[in-house]
Amino acid sequence: MVSRVIPVEPFDLVIFGGTGDLARRKILPGLFRRFCAGQMPPEARVIGAARAEMDTSAYRTFVSEAIQEFAGVLTCEDGTLDGFLERMHYVPIDARGENGWSELADLMRDDVVRAYYFSVAPGLFGDLAERLNLHGLTDEATRIVVEKPFGRDLETARALNRDLAAYFDESQIYRIDHYLGKETVQNLMAVRFGNMLFEPLWNSQYVDHIQITVAETVGVGGRGEYYDKSGAMRDMVQNHLMQLLCLIAMEPPSKFDPDAVRDEKLKVIRALDPVEPHHIVRGQYEAEEGAPGYREEVNDPRSRTESYIAMKVGVSNWRWAGTPFYLRTGKRLKARCSEITVVFKALNHSIFGEQEDHRNVLSIRLQPNEGITLGVTIKEPGPGGMRLVDVPLDMSFADALGDHASDPPDAYERLIMDVIRGNQTLFMRGDEVEAAWAWTDPIIDGWETRGDVPKTYDSGSEGPVDAVQMLARDTRVWRKVAS
Ligand code: BG6
């Protein structure tokens, strides 16, 4: 299968925070991979901007090291890394002062797409937006890209939206949720809306429940300071799991265009029920041999922040009322595994007499080993009557599509190219983010008011036993967390 790469228009991409961790690990390696794929036109340039005093030549060394460490397999022919580095520039800049802005203005070109990536703390978004405007660095075609966390509650998210809206139209603002850039997350839409098979059954009449799991094996590591102020709810549920839920639950948009898709996602978020406290389990991982527990890692023996969360969520609309969505995510779990499972209802009448409970289960595996499995019921081979057994119709995307699927572009690669193309479909709109916080805030406020303490769970386990019990009360079971 041949991958089609359509070059984008020439651009000047400025990365504020150009020496930061995200730039080093994701943005620069992602750009390099797109360059290797032939998607960056010769006129495209990347301008790192940060407080550090360095010149363009030192920045090129920094970029080269980042690429060697994080770009993965370098498929470029000899010499092309240099070709890529030639497009790199650097300007030392002060987001809150005047230093560097006129140098940046001298560097920017008028006849190319201008994009500004705010890979900085959200507290600087407003300052950057203001200075870009003040120094005449924007026009109506300019795009800005902002990273999560987009606020820590509704109030702060609204303030950020207001700060950006003072200088930019919504059509110019690209709020990144990197889950939307994952190949298989987009496949959720392809599976749902590109097949006749599933959509007629995709509702509470046929679906018993849906599980969304994002399990990680890593702990909070060096991010303890940030993480302990966020927890799994703010770090993962309010954004990544919420987006997955939206793509699974939304009505078919009339077309695959930014506002049609985002309008439908917004309706899902607004239809989410408030969550009862007994429908949530929060957990914190304990130490294991050679690895510290959560509280040690964040250096706070009394921390009440959750590194795991499981919850039962209702979507009150015509399609889903009565079908629960079970969400769970956590760190230091048994395996790295993100998947969405749609468990269909049992047959309402079996012509084969008394049988065990057999159901169709559709499982969409997001990472790793991307693919789809559909559990179907067949006859167990051999004599002795009509005994039924469930078997998987298993499709790994790598097996079905070859190399093309086994090395998909990283989420950031796709999203950055979408910014240059001016396609906002895979970015969150301001009202979506606010609606997500409006649903999240009362849940977090409830924990704080009641002083809830997370349950502990063993590192390397599937999470707290209370999460298992939560489903058992509904006579359901979680899918195994397995890689
Ligand atoms: C980030 C969270 O947004 O997503 C991290 O801040 C988490 O805590 C990461 O580890 C997971 O992303 P991925 O792409 O590895 O599933």
PDB file of N, CA, C and O in Angstrom, residues 29-30 162 243 309 431:
ATOM      1  N   PRO A  29      11.006  16.360  16.509  1.00  0.00           N
ATOM      2  CA  PRO A  29      11.096  15.061  15.825  1.00  0.00           C
ATOM      3  C   PRO A  29       9.929  14.836  14.865  1.00  0.00           C
ATOM      4  O   PRO A  29      10.096  14.272  13.784  1.00  0.00           O
ATOM      5  N   GLY A  30       8.745  15.297  15.244  1.00  0.00           N
ATOM      6  CA  GLY A  30       7.572  15.141  14.373  1.00  0.00           C
ATOM      7  C   GLY A  30       7.769  15.900  13.075  1.00  0.00           C
ATOM      8  O   GLY A  30       7.490  15.382  11.974  1.00  0.00           O
ATOM      9  N   ARG A 162     -10.876  33.805  26.831  1.00  0.00           N
ATOM     10  CA  ARG A 162     -11.051  35.263  26.680  1.00  0.00           C
ATOM     11  C   ARG A 162      -9.743  35.929  26.261  1.00  0.00           C
ATOM     12  O   ARG A 162      -9.722  36.778  25.369  1.00  0.00           O
ATOM     13  N   GLN A 243     -12.702  12.947  24.876  1.00  0.00           N
ATOM     14  CA  GLN A 243     -12.713  12.989  23.410  1.00  0.00           C
ATOM     15  C   GLN A 243     -13.054  11.607  22.841  1.00  0.00           C
ATOM     16  O   GLN A 243     -13.801  11.496  21.882  1.00  0.00           O
ATOM     17  N   ILE A 309      -8.378   6.386  37.969  1.00  0.00           N
ATOM     18  CA  ILE A 309      -9.795   6.688  38.159  1.00  0.00           C
ATOM     19  C   ILE A 309     -10.630   5.755  37.300  1.00  0.00           C
ATOM     20  O   ILE A 309     -10.261   5.431  36.161  1.00  0.00           O
ATOM     21  N   ASP A 431     -15.742  26.137  23.084  1.00  0.00           N
ATOM     22  CA  ASP A 431     -16.954  25.757  23.821  1.00  0.00           C
ATOM     23  C   ASP A 431     -16.910  24.296  24.272  1.00  0.00           C
ATOM     24  O   ASP A 431     -17.454  23.941  25.319  1.00  0.00           O
TER      25      ASP A 431
END
